[in-house]
mmCIF file of C-alpha atoms in Angstrom:
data_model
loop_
_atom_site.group_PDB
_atom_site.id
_atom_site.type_symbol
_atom_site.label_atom_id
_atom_site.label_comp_id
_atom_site.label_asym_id
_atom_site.label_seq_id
_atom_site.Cartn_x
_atom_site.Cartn_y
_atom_site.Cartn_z
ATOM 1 C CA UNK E 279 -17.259 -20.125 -0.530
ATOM 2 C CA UNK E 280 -17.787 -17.397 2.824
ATOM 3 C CA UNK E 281 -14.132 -17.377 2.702
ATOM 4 C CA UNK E 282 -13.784 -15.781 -0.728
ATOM 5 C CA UNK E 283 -15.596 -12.670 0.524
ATOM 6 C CA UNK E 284 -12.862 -12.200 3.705
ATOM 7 C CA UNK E 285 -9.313 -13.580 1.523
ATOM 8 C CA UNK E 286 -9.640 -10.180 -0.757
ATOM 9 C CA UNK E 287 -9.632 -8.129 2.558
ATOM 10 C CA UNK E 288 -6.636 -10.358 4.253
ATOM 11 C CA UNK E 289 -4.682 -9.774 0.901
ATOM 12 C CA UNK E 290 -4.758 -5.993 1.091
ATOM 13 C CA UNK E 291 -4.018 -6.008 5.043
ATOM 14 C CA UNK E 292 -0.574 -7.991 4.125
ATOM 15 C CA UNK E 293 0.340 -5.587 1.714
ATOM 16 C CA UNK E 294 -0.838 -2.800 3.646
ATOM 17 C CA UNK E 295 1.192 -3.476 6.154
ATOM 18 C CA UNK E 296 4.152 -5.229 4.392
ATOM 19 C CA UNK E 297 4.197 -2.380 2.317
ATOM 20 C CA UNK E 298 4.520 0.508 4.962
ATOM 21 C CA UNK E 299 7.247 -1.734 6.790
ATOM 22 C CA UNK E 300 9.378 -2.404 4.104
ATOM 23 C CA UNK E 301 9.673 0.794 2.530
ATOM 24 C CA UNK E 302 10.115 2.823 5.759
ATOM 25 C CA UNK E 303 12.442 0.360 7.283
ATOM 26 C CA UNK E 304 14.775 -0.039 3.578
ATOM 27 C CA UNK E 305 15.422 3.731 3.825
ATOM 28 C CA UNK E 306 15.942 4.041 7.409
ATOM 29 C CA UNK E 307 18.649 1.016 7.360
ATOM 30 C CA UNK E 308 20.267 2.672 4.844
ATOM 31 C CA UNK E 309 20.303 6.005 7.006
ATOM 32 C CA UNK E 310 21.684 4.278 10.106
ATOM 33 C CA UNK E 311 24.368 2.510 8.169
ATOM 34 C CA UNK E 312 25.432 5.509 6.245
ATOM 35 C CA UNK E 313 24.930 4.617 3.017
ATOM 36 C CA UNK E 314 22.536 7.450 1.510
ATOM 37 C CA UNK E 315 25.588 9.853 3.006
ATOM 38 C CA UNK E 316 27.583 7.722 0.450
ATOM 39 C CA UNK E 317 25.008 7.998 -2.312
ATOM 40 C CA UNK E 318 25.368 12.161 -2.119
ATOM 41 C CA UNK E 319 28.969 11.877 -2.722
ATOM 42 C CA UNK E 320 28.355 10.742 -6.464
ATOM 43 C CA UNK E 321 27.173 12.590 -9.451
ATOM 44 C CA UNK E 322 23.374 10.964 -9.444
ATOM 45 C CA UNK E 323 20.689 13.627 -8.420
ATOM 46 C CA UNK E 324 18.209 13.018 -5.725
ATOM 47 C CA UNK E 325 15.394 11.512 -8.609
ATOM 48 C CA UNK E 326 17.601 8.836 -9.216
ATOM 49 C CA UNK E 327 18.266 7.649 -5.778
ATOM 50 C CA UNK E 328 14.977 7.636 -5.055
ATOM 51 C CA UNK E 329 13.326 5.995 -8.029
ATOM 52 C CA UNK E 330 16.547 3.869 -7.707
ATOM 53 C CA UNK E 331 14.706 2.686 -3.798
ATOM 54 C CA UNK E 332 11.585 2.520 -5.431
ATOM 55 C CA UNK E 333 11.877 0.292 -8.300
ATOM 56 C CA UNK E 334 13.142 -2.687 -5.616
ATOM 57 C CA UNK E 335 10.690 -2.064 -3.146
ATOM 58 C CA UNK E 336 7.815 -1.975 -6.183
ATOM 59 C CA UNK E 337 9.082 -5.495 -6.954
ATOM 60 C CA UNK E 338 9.282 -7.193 -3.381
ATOM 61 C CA UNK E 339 5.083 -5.753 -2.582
ATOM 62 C CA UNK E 340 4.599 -7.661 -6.248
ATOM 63 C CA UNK E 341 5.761 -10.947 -5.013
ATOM 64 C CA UNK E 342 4.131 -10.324 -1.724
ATOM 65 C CA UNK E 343 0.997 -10.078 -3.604
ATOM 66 C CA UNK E 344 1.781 -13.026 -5.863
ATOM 67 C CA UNK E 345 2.468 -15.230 -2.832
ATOM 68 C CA UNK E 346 -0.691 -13.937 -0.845
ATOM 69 C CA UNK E 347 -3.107 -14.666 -4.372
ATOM 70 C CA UNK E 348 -1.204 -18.333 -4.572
ATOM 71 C CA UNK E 349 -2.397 -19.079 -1.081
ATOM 72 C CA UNK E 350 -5.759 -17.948 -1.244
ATOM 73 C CA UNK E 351 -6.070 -19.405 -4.628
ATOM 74 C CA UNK E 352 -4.743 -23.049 -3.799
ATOM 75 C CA UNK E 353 -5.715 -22.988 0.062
ATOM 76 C CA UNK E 354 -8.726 -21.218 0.006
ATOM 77 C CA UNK E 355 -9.938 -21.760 -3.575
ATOM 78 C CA UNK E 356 -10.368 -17.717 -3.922
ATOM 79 C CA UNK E 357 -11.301 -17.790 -7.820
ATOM 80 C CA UNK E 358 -9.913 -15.243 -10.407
ATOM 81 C CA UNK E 359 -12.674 -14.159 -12.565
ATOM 82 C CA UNK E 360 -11.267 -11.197 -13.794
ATOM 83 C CA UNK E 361 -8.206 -9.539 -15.614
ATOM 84 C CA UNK E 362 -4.812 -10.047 -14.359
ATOM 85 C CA UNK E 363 -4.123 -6.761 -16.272
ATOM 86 C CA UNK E 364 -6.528 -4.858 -14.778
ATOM 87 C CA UNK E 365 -5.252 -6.467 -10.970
ATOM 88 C CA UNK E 366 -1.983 -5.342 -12.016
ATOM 89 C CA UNK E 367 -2.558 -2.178 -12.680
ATOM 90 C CA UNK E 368 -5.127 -1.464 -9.567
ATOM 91 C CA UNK E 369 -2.143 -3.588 -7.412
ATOM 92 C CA UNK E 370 0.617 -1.184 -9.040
ATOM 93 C CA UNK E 371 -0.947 2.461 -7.787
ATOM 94 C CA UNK E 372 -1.743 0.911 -4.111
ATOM 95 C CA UNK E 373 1.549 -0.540 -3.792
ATOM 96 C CA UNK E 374 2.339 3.316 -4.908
ATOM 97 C CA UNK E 375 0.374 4.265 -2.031
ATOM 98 C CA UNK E 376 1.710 2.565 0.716
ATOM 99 C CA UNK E 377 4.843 2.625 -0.096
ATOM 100 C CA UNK E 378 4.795 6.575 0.098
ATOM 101 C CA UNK E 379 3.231 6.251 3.240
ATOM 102 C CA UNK E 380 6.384 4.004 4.390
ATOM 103 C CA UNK E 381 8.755 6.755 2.969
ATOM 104 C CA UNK E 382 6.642 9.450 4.062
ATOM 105 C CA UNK E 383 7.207 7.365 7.529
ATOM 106 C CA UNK E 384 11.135 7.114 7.102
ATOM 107 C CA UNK E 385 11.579 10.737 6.891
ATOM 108 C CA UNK E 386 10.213 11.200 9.788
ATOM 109 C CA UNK E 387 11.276 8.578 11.947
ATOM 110 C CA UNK E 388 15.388 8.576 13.326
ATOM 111 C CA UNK E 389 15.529 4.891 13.620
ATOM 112 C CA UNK E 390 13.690 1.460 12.668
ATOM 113 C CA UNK E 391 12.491 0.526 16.055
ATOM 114 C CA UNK E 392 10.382 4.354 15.744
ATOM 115 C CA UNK E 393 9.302 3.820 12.492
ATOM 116 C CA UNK E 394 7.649 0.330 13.674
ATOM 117 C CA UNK E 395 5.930 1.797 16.550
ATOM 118 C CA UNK E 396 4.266 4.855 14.685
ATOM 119 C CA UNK E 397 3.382 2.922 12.004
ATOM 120 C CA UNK E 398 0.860 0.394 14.310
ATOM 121 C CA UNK E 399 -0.823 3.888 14.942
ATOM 122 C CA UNK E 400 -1.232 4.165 11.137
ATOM 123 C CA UNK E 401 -2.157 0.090 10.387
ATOM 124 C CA UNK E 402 -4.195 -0.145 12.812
ATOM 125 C CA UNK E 403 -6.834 2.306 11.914
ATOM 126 C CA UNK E 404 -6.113 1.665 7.778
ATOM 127 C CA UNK E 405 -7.458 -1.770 8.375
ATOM 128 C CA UNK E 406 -10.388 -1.186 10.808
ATOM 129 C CA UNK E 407 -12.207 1.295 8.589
ATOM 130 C CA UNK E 408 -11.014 -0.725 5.248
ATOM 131 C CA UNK E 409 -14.200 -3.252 5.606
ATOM 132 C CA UNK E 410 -11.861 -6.195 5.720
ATOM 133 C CA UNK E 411 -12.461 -6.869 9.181
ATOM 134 C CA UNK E 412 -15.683 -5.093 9.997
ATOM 135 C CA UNK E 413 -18.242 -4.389 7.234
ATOM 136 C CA UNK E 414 -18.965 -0.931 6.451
ATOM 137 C CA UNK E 415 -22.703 -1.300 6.565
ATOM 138 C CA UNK E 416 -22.362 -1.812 9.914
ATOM 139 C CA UNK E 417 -20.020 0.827 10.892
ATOM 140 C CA UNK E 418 -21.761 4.419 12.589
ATOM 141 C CA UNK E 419 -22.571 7.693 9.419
ATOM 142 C CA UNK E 420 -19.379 9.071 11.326
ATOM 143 C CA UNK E 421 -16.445 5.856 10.600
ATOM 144 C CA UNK E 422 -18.156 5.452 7.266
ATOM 145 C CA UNK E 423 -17.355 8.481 6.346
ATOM 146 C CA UNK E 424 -13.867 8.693 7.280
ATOM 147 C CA UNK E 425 -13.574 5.286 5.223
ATOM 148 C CA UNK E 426 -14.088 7.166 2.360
ATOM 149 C CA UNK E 427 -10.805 8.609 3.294
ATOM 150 C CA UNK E 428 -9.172 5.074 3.504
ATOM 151 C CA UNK E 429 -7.208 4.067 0.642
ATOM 152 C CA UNK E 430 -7.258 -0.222 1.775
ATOM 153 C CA UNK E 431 -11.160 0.276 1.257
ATOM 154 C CA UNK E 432 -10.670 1.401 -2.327
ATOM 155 C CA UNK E 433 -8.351 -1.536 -3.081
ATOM 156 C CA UNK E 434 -10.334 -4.043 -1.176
ATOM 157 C CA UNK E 435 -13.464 -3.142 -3.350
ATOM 158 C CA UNK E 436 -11.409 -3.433 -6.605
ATOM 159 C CA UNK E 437 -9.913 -6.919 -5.619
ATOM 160 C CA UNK E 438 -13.513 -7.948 -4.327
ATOM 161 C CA UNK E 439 -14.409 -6.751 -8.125
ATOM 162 C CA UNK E 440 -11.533 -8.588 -10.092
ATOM 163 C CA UNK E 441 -11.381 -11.982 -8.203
ATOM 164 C CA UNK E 442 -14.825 -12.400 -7.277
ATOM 165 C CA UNK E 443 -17.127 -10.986 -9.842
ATOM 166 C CA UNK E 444 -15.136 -10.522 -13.179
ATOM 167 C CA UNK E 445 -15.473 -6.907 -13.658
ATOM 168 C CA UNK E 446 -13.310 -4.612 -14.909
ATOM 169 C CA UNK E 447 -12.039 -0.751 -15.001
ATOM 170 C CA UNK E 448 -15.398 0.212 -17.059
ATOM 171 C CA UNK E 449 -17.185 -0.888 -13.501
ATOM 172 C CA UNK E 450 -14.318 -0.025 -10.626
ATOM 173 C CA UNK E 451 -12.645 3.754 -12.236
ATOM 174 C CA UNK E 452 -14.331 5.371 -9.767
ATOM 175 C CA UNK E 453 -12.113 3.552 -7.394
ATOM 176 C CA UNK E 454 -9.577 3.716 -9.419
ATOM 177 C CA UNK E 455 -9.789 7.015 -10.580
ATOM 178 C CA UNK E 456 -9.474 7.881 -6.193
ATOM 179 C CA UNK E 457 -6.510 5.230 -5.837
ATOM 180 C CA UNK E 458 -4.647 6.855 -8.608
ATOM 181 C CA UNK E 459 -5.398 10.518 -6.382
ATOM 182 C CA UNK E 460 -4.303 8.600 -3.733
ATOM 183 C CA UNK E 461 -1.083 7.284 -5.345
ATOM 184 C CA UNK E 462 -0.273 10.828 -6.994
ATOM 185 C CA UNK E 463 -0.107 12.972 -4.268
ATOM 186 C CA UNK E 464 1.020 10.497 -1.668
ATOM 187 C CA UNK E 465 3.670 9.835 -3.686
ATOM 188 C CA UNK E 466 4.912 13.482 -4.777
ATOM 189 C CA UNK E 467 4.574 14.463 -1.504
ATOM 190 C CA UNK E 468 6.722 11.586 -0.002
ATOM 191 C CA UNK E 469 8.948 12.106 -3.207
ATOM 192 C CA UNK E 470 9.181 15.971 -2.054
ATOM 193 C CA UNK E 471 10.095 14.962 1.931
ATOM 194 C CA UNK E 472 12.939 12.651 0.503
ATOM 195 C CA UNK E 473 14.457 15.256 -1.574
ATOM 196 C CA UNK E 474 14.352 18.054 1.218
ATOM 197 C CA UNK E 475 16.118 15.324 3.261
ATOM 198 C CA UNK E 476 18.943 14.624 0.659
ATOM 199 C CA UNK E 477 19.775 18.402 0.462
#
């Protein structure tokens, strides 16, 4: 039963990172290989490539999160009190999240092996003030606060929330409500870098 309480934060790691990696490593294959260079020689705009890169990439972080709540479920017996709506729809605007921080990531980065190192510097602190590994209580005024900055912590509450105790968005929209800020401009900004890129 301890392990319940640590599975939730070991779920949003893998698709923390799995997220970042994918998306940032999709676009940047397709750089080195030439194929967005192809993609401007047709008549689709810019929107449509990218929600075009999106709509995949949305789908493989969904089975990664399937496959993560299978093996908690059956290996760990992590229980599922809650919604699967509500998970869904909490699941849908962090995968929104890190996957603009992956394209955000691509834009920047000239080649695959770069993207992968910069974005340890980015994991790596994501997960240590996300509560997964160490708990927050326990953290210094200073680290708490920049948690509150963390979008993992957000999720990892809200999964805590759904699988553990049942509850649903009339308890978690204040998380919710700062994942969605989180999604929004993450994503329009990553959205905007992509574009400026494609010109």
């Amino acid at each position: 039963v301890a392990s319940w309480f640590f599975v939730p934060g070991v779920i949003g790691m893998v698709l923390n990172v799995a997220g970042i990696l994918v998306s940032s490593a999709t676009l940047l294959r397709e750089k080195e290989t030439g194929t967005l260079e192809q993609l401007l020689m047709t008549p689709v705009s810019s929107a449509e490539i990218l929600i075009a890169k999106i709509v995949p990439l949305v789908a493989v972080l969904f089975i990664n999160i399937g496959v993560s709540l299978t093996i908690g479920m059956c290996v760990f017996g992590l229980p599922f009190r809650g919604n699967p709506i509500t998970l869904l729809v909490i699941s849908l605007l962090y995968v929104f999240t890190v996957m603009s921080i992956g394209i955000s990531l691509a834009t920047i980065s000239s080649n695959q092996r770069q993207a992968m190192l910069i974005s340890f510097f980015i994991t790596m602190p994501v997960i240590q003030l996300s509560g997964a590994v160490t708990p927050l209580e326990s953290m210094p005024p200073f680290f708490r606060g920049l948690a509150l900055m963390n979008p993992l912590m957000y999720y990892i509450v809200c999964l805590k929330g759904v699988l553990l105790k049942g509850v649903g968005l009339d308890i978690l929209w204040p998380e919710v409500a700062v994942l969605f800020c989180f999604a929004f401009v993450l994503l329009g900004a990553s959205a905007s870098r992509f574009r400026k890129q494609l010109a």
